[in-house]
Short mmCIF file of C-alpha atoms and ligand atoms in Angstrom, two decimals:
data_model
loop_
_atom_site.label_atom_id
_atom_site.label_comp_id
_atom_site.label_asym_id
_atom_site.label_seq_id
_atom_site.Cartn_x
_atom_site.Cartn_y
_atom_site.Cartn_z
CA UNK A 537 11.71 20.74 24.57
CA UNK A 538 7.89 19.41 24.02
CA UNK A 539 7.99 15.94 25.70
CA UNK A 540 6.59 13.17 23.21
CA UNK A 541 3.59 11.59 24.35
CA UNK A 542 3.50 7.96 25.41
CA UNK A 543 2.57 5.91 22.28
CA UNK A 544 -0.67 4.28 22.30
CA UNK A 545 -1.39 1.13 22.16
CA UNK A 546 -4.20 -1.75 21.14
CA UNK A 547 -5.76 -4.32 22.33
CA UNK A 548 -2.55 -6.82 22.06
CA UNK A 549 -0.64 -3.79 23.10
CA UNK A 550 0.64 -2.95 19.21
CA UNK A 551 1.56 0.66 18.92
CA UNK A 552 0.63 2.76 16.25
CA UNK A 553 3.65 4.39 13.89
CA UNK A 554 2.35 4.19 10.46
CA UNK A 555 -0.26 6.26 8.59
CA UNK A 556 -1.56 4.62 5.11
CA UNK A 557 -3.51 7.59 3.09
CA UNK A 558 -5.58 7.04 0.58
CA UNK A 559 -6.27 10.45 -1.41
CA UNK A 560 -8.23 9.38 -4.32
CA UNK A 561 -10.16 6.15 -5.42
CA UNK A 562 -10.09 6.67 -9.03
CA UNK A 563 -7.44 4.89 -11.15
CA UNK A 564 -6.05 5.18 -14.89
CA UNK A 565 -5.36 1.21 -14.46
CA UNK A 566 -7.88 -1.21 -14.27
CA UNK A 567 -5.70 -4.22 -12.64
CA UNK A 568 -8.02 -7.35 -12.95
CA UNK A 569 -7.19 -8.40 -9.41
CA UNK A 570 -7.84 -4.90 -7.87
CA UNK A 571 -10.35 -2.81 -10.12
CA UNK A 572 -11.31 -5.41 -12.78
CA UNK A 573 -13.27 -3.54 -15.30
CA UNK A 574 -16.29 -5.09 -15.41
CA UNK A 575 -16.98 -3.68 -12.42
CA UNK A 576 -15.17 -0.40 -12.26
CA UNK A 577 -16.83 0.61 -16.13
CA UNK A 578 -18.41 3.49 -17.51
CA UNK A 579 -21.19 3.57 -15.24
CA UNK A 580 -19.16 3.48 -12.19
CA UNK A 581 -19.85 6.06 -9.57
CA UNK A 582 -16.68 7.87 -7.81
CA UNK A 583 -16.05 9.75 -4.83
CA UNK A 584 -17.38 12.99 -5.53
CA UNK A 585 -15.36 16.17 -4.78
CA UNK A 586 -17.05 16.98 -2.14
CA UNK A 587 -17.09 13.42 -0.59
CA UNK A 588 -13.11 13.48 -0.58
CA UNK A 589 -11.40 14.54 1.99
CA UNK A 590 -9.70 18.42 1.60
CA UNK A 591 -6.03 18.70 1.54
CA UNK A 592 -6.48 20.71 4.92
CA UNK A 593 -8.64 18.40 6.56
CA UNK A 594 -5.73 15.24 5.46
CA UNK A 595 -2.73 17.85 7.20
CA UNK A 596 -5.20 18.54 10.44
CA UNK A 597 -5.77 14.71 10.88
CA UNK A 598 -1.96 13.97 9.98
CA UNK A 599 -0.58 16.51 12.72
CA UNK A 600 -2.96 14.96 15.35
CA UNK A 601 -2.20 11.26 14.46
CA UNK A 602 1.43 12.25 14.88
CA UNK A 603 0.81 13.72 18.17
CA UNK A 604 -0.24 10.31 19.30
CA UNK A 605 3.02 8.76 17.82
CA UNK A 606 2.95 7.89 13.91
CA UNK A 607 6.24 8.41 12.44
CA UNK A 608 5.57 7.56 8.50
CA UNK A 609 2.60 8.24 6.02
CA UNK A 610 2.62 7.00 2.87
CA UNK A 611 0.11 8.16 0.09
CA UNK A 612 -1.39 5.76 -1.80
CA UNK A 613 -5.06 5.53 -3.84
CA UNK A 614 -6.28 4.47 -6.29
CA UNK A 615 -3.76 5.89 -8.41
CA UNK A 616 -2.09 9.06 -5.85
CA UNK A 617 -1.07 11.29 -9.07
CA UNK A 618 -4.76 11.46 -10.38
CA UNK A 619 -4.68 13.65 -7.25
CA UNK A 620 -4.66 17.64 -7.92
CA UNK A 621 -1.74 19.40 -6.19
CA UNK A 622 -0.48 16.10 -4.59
CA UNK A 623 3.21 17.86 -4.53
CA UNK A 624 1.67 20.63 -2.37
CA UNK A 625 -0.08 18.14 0.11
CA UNK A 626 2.98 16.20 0.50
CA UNK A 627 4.95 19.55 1.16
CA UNK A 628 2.81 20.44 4.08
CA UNK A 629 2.75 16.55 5.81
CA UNK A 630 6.97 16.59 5.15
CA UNK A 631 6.71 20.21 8.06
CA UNK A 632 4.77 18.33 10.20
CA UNK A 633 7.11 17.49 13.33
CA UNK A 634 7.42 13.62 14.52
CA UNK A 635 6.56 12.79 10.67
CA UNK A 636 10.51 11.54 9.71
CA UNK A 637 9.19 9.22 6.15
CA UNK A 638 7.14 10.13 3.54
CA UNK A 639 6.33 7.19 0.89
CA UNK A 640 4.17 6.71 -2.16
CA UNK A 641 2.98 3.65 -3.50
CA UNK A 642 2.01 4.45 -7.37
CA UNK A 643 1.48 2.74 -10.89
CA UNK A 644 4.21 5.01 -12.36
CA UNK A 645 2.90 6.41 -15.24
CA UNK A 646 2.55 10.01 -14.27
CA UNK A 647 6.25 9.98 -12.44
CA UNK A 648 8.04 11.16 -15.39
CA UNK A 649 5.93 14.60 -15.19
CA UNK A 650 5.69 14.60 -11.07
CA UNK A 651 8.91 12.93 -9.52
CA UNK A 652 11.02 16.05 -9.32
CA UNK A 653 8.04 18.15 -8.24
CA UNK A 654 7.40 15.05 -5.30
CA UNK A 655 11.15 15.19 -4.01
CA UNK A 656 11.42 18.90 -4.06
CA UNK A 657 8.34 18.88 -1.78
CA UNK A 658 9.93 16.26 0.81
CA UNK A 659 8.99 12.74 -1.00
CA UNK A 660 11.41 10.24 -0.33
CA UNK A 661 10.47 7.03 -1.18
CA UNK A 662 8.34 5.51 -3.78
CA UNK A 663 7.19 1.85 -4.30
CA UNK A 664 6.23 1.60 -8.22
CA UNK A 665 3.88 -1.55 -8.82
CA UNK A 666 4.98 -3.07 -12.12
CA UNK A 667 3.22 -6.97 -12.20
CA UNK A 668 5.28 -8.16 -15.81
CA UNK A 669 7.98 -7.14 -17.77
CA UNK A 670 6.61 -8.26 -20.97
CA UNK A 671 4.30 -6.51 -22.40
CA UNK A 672 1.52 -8.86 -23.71
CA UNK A 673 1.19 -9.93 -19.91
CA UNK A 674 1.20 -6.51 -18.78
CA UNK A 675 -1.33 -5.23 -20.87
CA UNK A 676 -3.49 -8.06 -20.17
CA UNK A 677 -3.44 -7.47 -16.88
CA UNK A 678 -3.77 -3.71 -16.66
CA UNK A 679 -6.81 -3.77 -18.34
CA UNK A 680 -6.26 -0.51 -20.67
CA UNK A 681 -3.42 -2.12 -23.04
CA UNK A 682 -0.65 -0.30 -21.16
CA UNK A 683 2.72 -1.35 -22.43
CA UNK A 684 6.04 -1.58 -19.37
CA UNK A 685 7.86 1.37 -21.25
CA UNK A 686 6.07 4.82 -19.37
CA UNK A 687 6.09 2.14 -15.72
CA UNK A 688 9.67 2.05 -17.06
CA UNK A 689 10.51 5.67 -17.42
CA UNK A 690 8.68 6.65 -14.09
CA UNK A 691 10.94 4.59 -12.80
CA UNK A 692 13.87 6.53 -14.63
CA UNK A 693 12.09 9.33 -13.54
CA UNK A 694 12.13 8.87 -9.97
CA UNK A 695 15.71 7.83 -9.83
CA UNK A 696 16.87 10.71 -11.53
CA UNK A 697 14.94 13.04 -9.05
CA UNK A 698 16.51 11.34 -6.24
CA UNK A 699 14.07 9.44 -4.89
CA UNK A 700 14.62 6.01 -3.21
CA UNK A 701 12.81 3.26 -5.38
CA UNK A 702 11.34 -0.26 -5.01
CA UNK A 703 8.75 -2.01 -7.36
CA UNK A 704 5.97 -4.25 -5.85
CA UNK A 705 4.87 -6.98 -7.89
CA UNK A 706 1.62 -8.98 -7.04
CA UNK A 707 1.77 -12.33 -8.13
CA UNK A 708 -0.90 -14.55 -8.91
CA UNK A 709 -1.38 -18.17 -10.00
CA UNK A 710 -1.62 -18.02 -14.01
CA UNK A 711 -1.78 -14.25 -14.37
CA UNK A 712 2.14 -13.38 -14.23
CA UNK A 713 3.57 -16.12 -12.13
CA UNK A 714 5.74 -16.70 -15.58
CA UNK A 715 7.28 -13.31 -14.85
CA UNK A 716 8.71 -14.01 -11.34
CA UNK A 717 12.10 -15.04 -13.15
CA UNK A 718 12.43 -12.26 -16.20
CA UNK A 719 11.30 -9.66 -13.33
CA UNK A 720 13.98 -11.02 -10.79
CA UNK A 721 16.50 -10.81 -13.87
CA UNK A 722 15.74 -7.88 -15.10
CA UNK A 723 16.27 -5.85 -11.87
CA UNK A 724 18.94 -7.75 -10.69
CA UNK A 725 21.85 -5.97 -10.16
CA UNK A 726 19.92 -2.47 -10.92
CA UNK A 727 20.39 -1.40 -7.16
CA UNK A 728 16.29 -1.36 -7.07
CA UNK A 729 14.56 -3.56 -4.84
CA UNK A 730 11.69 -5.99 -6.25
CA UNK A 731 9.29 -7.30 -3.69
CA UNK A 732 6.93 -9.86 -4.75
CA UNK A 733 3.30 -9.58 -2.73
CA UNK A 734 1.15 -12.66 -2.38
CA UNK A 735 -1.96 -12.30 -3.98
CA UNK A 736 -4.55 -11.40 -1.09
CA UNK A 737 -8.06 -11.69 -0.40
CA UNK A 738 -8.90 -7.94 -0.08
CA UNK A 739 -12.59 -6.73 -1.52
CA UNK A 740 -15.42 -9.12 -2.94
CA UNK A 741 -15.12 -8.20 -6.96
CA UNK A 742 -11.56 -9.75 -7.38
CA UNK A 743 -12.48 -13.57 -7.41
CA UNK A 744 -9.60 -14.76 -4.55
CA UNK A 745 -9.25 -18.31 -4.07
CA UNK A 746 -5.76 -19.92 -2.17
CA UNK A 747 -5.35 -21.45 -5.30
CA UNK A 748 -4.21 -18.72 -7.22
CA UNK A 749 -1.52 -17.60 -4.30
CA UNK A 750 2.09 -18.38 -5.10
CA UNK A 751 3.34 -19.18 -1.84
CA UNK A 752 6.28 -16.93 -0.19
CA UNK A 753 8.35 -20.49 -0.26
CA UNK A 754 7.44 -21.31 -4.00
CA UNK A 755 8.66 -17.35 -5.04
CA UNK A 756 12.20 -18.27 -3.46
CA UNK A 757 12.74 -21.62 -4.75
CA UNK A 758 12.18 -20.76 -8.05
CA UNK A 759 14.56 -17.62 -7.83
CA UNK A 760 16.91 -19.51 -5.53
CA UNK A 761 17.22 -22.53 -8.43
CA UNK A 762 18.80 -19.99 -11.17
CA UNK A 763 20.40 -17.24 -8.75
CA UNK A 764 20.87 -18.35 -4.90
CA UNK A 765 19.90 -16.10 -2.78
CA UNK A 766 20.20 -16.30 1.56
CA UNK A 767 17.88 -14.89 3.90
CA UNK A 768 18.94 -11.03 4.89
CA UNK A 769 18.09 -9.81 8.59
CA UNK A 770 15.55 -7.32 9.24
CA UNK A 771 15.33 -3.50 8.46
CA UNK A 772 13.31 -2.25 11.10
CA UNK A 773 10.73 -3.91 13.60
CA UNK A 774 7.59 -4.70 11.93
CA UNK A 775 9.36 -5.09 8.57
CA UNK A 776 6.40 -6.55 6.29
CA UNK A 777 8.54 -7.73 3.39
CA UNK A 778 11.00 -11.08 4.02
CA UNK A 779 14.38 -10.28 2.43
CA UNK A 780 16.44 -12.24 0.74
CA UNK A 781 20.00 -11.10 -0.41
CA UNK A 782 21.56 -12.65 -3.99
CA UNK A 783 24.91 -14.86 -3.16
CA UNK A 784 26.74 -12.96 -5.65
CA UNK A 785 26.70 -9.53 -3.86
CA UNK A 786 23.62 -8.16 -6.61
CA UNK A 787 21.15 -6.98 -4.20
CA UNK A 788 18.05 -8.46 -3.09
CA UNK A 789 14.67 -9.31 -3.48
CA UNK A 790 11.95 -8.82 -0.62
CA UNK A 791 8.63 -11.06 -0.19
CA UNK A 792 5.26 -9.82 1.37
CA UNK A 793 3.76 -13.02 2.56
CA UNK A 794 0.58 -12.13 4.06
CA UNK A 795 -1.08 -15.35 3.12
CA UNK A 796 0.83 -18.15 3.79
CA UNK A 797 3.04 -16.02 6.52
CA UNK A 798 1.30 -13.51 8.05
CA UNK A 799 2.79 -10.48 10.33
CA UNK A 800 -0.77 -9.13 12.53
CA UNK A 801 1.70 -9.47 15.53
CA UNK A 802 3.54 -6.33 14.52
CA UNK A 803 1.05 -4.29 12.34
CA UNK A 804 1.53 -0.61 13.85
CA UNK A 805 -0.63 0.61 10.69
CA UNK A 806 -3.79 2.87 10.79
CA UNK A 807 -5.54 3.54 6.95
CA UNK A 808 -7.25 6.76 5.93
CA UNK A 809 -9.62 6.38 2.87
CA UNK A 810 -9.97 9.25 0.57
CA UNK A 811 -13.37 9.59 1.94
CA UNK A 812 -12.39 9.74 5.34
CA UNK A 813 -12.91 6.99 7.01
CA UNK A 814 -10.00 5.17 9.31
CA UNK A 815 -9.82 1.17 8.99
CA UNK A 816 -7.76 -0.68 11.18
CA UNK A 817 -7.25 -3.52 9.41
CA UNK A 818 -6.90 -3.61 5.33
CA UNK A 819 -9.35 -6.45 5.44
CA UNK A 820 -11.74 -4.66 7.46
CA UNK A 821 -15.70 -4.06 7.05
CA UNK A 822 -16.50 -0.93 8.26
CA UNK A 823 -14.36 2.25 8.55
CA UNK A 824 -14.58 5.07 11.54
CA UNK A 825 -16.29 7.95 10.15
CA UNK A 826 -14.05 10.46 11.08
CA UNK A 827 -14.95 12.98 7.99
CA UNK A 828 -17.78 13.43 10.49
CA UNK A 829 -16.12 14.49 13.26
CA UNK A 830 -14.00 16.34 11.11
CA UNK A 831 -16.58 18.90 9.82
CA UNK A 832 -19.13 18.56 12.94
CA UNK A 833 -15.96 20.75 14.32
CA UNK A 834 -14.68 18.23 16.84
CA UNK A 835 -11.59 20.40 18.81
CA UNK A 836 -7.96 18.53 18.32
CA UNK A 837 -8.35 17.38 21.75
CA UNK A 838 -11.65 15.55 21.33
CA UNK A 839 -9.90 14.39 17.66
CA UNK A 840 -6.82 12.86 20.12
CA UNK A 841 -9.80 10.88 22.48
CA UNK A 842 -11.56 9.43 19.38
CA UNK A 843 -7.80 8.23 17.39
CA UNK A 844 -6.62 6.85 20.96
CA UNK A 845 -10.30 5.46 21.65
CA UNK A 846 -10.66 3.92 18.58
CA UNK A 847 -6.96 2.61 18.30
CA UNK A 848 -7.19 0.83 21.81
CA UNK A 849 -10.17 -0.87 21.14
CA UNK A 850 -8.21 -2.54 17.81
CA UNK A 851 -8.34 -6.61 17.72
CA UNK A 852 -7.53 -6.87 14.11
CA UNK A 853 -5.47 -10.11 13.19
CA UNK A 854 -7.11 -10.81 9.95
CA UNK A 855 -4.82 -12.54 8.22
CA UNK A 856 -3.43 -15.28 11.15
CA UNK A 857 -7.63 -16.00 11.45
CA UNK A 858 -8.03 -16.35 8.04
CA UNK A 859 -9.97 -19.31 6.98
CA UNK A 860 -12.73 -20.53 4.61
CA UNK A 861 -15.58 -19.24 7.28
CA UNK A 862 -13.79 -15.80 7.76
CA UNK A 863 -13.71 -15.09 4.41
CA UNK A 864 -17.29 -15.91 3.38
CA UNK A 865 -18.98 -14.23 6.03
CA UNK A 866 -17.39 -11.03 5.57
CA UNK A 867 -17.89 -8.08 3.58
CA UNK A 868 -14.55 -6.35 2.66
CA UNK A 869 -13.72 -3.01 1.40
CA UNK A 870 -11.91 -2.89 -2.27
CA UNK A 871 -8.19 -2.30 -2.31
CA UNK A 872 -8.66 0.31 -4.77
CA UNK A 873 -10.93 2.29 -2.14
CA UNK A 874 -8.29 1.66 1.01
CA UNK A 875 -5.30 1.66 -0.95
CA UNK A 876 -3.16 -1.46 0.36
N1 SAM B 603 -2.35 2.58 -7.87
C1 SAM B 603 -1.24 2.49 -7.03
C2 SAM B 603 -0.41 1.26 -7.35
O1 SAM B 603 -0.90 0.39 -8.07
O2 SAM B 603 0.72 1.20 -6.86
C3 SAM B 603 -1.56 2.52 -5.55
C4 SAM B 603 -2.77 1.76 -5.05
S1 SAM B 603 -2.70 -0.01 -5.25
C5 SAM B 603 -4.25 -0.48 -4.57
C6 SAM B 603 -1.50 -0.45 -4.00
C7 SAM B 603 -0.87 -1.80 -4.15
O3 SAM B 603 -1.81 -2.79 -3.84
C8 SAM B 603 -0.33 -2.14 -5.54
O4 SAM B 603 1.02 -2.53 -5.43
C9 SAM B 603 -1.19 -3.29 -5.96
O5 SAM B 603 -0.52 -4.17 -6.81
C10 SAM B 603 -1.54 -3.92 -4.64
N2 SAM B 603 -2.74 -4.78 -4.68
C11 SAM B 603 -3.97 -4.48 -5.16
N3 SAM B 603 -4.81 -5.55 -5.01
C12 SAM B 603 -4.09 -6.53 -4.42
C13 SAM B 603 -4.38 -7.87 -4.00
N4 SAM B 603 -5.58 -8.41 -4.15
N5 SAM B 603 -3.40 -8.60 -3.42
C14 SAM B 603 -2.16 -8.06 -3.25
N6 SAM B 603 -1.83 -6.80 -3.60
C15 SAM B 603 -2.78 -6.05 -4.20
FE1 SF4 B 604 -5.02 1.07 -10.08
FE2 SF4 B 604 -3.10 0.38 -8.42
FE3 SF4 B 604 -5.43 -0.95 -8.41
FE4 SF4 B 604 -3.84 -1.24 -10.48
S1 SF4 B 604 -3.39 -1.83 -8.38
S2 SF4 B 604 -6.05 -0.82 -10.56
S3 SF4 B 604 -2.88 0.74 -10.63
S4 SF4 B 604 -5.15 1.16 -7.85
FE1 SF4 B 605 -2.51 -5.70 9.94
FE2 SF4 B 605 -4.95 -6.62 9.35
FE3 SF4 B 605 -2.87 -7.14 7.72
FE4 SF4 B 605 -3.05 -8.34 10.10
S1 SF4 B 605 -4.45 -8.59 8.40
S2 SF4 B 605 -1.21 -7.39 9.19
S3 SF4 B 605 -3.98 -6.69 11.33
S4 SF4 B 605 -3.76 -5.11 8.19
#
C-alpha cells in the first residue's frame, strides 16, 4: 500500500486537514450581515463563468490538497445549490482517496429538490443556516421576504434523504438575539443540532462593531436559565463549536465563539474561492492566485511545492490579534465571496 505523506505543517506547526470550497459567489438571500442589499443590488457585478473555477479544475486541486493530507471539504458559496451540476462535483470529490467527509453549508431552500440527488452522490453532512424562527424576523433579515417554511422543508428534505443535519444560526445584537430561546425550543429534542455563531467581523460592507456580538457566555446563560444545559467534551481535535448537552437527556446545542473565544491554535483549514484563489485565514486580505497556476499548466508536482510552500509560510491568528487597530487597517474579503 501507497504510504501517506507526512502532513504539512505552518508556521506554529498547525497541520492542514480541512478544505473550505467556495463554488459560487452569487446568492438567492441577501442576509444584511453578509450580502446586505444595498450593496449586492441590481448593478452588482458577479463572477463571470469564465472567472469561476471548472468543476475539473476544483477535483484536480482537491486530489492534490489531499495528497498533502486534507481529510474533509465542505462546499459552501454564496449559496452552493445556485451551482450547476453540484451533485456531479460532489460525486467525483466523494472517489477521491484520503477525502473520508464531505459537508455543505447552505441556506436550504433548494434542498427539497437536491438532498436526495446530494446523498446519492456521497454528501453526508449538511449545516442549514436558519437565523429566526419567526417569520417577520426572518424575512427582515434575509432581505428578499423569505418566510422559515421552504428553510423548514429543506430541512425535512435532508433528513429524509439521509443526510446528517445541523442548523447554524448567526446571532447578532438586535437583529435576532430575541430568537436564541424560540430557536433553542423549537429544536430541542428534534435530534438536530443548533449552533449559534457569534457575529464576526468578516468583509467591510457589513457594519461590525463588538457591540452587536452576543457573547458565547451570554448565549448559554440565557438558554441555561429556562433549560440547564452542562458543558459536553469534545468531538474531534480542532472542534470549532463549544458544546453544551441539555440536563434532561434532549440533545445539545453547540456555540462558535470566534469573538470573544477564539480557536487560531487549532485551525487546520485552507479556503478555495470560487474564483480560485486559496486564503488562509477567513479574515484574510489577499488570496493565492492559484487559478493561475492552474491554467499556466503547472504539473501536480509543482501544484504540491506551491500548496506546501504557501501552507508553511501561514501565520494567520486573526481572531486572538483582533483589536480596534487590526480591524481598521485591514481590508477583508466578503463572507459571501470566501464562504465562512
Ligand atoms: N449561503 C450559505 C449559507 O448561508 O449557509 C453558505 C454561505 S454563508 C456565507 C456561510 C455561513 O456564514 C452562514 O451560516 C452564514 O450565516 C455565516 N455568516 C455570514 N456572515 C457572517 C458573519 N459576519 N458572522 C458570522 N457568520 C456569518
Ligand atoms: Fe447568502 Fe448565506 Fe450570505 Fe445569507 S449568509 S446572504 S444565504 S451567502
Ligand atoms: Fe483560523 Fe483565521 Fe479563524 Fe484564526 S481567525 S481560526 S486563523 S480562520
Amino acid at each position: 500500500m501507497e504510504q501517506k505523506p507526512a502532513p504539512i505543517k505552518d508556521h506554529f506547526g498547525r497541520v492542514l486537514k480541512d478544505l473550505r470550497i467556495s463554488v459560487i459567489d452569487q446568492c438567492n438571500f441577501r442576509c444584511t450581515y453578509c450580502m446586505p442589499k444595498e450593496i449586492f443590488g441590481e448593478d452588482y457585478v458577479f463572477l463571470s463563468e469564465e472567472e469561476l473555477l471548472s468543476f475539473d479544475e476544483i477535483i484536480r486541486l482537491a486530489k492534490v490538497f489531499a495528497e498533502l493530507g486534507v481529510e474533509k471539504i465542505r462546499i459552501t458559496g454564496g449559496e452552493p445549490l445556485m451551482r450547476r451540476d453540484l451533485d456531479k462535483l460532489i460525486a467525483e470529490l466523494a472517489r477521491i482517496p484520503g477525502i473520508n467527509d464531505i459537508a455543505l453549508t447552505t441556506n436550504g431552500v433548494f434542498l427539497p429538490k437536491m438532498a436526495k440527488k446530494l446523498k446519492a452522490a456521497g454528501l453526508e453532512r449538511v449545516n442549514l443556516s436558519l437565523d429566526a424562527i419567526d417569520d417577520e424576523v426572518f424575512k427582515q433579515i434575509n432581505g428578499k421576504g423569505v418566510v422559515t417554511r421552504p428553510v423548514l422543508k429543506g430541512i425535512e428534505a435532508a433528513r429524509e434523504a439521509g443526510l446528517q443535519v445541523k442548523i447554524n444560526m448567526v446571532v447578532k445584537k438586535g437583529m435576532n438575539d430575541s430568537q436564541i430561546l424560540p430557536m433553542a425550543r423549537y429544536f430541542k429534542g428534534k435530534d438536530i443540532i443548533l449552533r449559534f455563531i457569534e457575529f464576526m467581523d468578516v468583509g467591510n460592507h457589513n457594519g461590525w462593531d463588538f457591540k452587536h456580538v452576543i457573547s458565547k457566555k451570554d448565549i448559554i446563560n440565557r438558554i441555561d436559565q429556562e433549560m440547564p444545559m452542562e458543558p459536553a467534551e469534545e468531538n474531534y481535535y480542532g472542534e470549532v463549536a463549544s458544546r453544551y448537552r441539555y440536563k434532561d437527556g434532549e440533545g445539545e446545542i453547540g456555540v462558535i465563539s470566534s469573538v470573544t473565544d477564539s480557536f487560531c491554535g487549532t485551525c487546520t483549514r485552507i479556503r478555495l474561492s470560487a474564483d480560485g484563489k486559496l486564503y488562509t485565514c477567513l479574515f484574510a486580505s489577499d488570496g493565492f492566485d492559484i487559478r493561475g497556476k492552474l491554467r499556466d499548466e503547472l504539473t501536480d508536482d509543482q501544484l504540491q511545492e506551491e500548496l506546501t510552500n504557501l501552507w508553511g509560510r501561514r501565520k494567520d491568528r486573526y481572531s486572538e490579534e483582533r483589536s480596534e487597530e487590526t480591524r481598521k487597517n485591514r481590508k477583508k474579503i466578503e463572507m459571501s465571496y470566501i464562504g465562512g
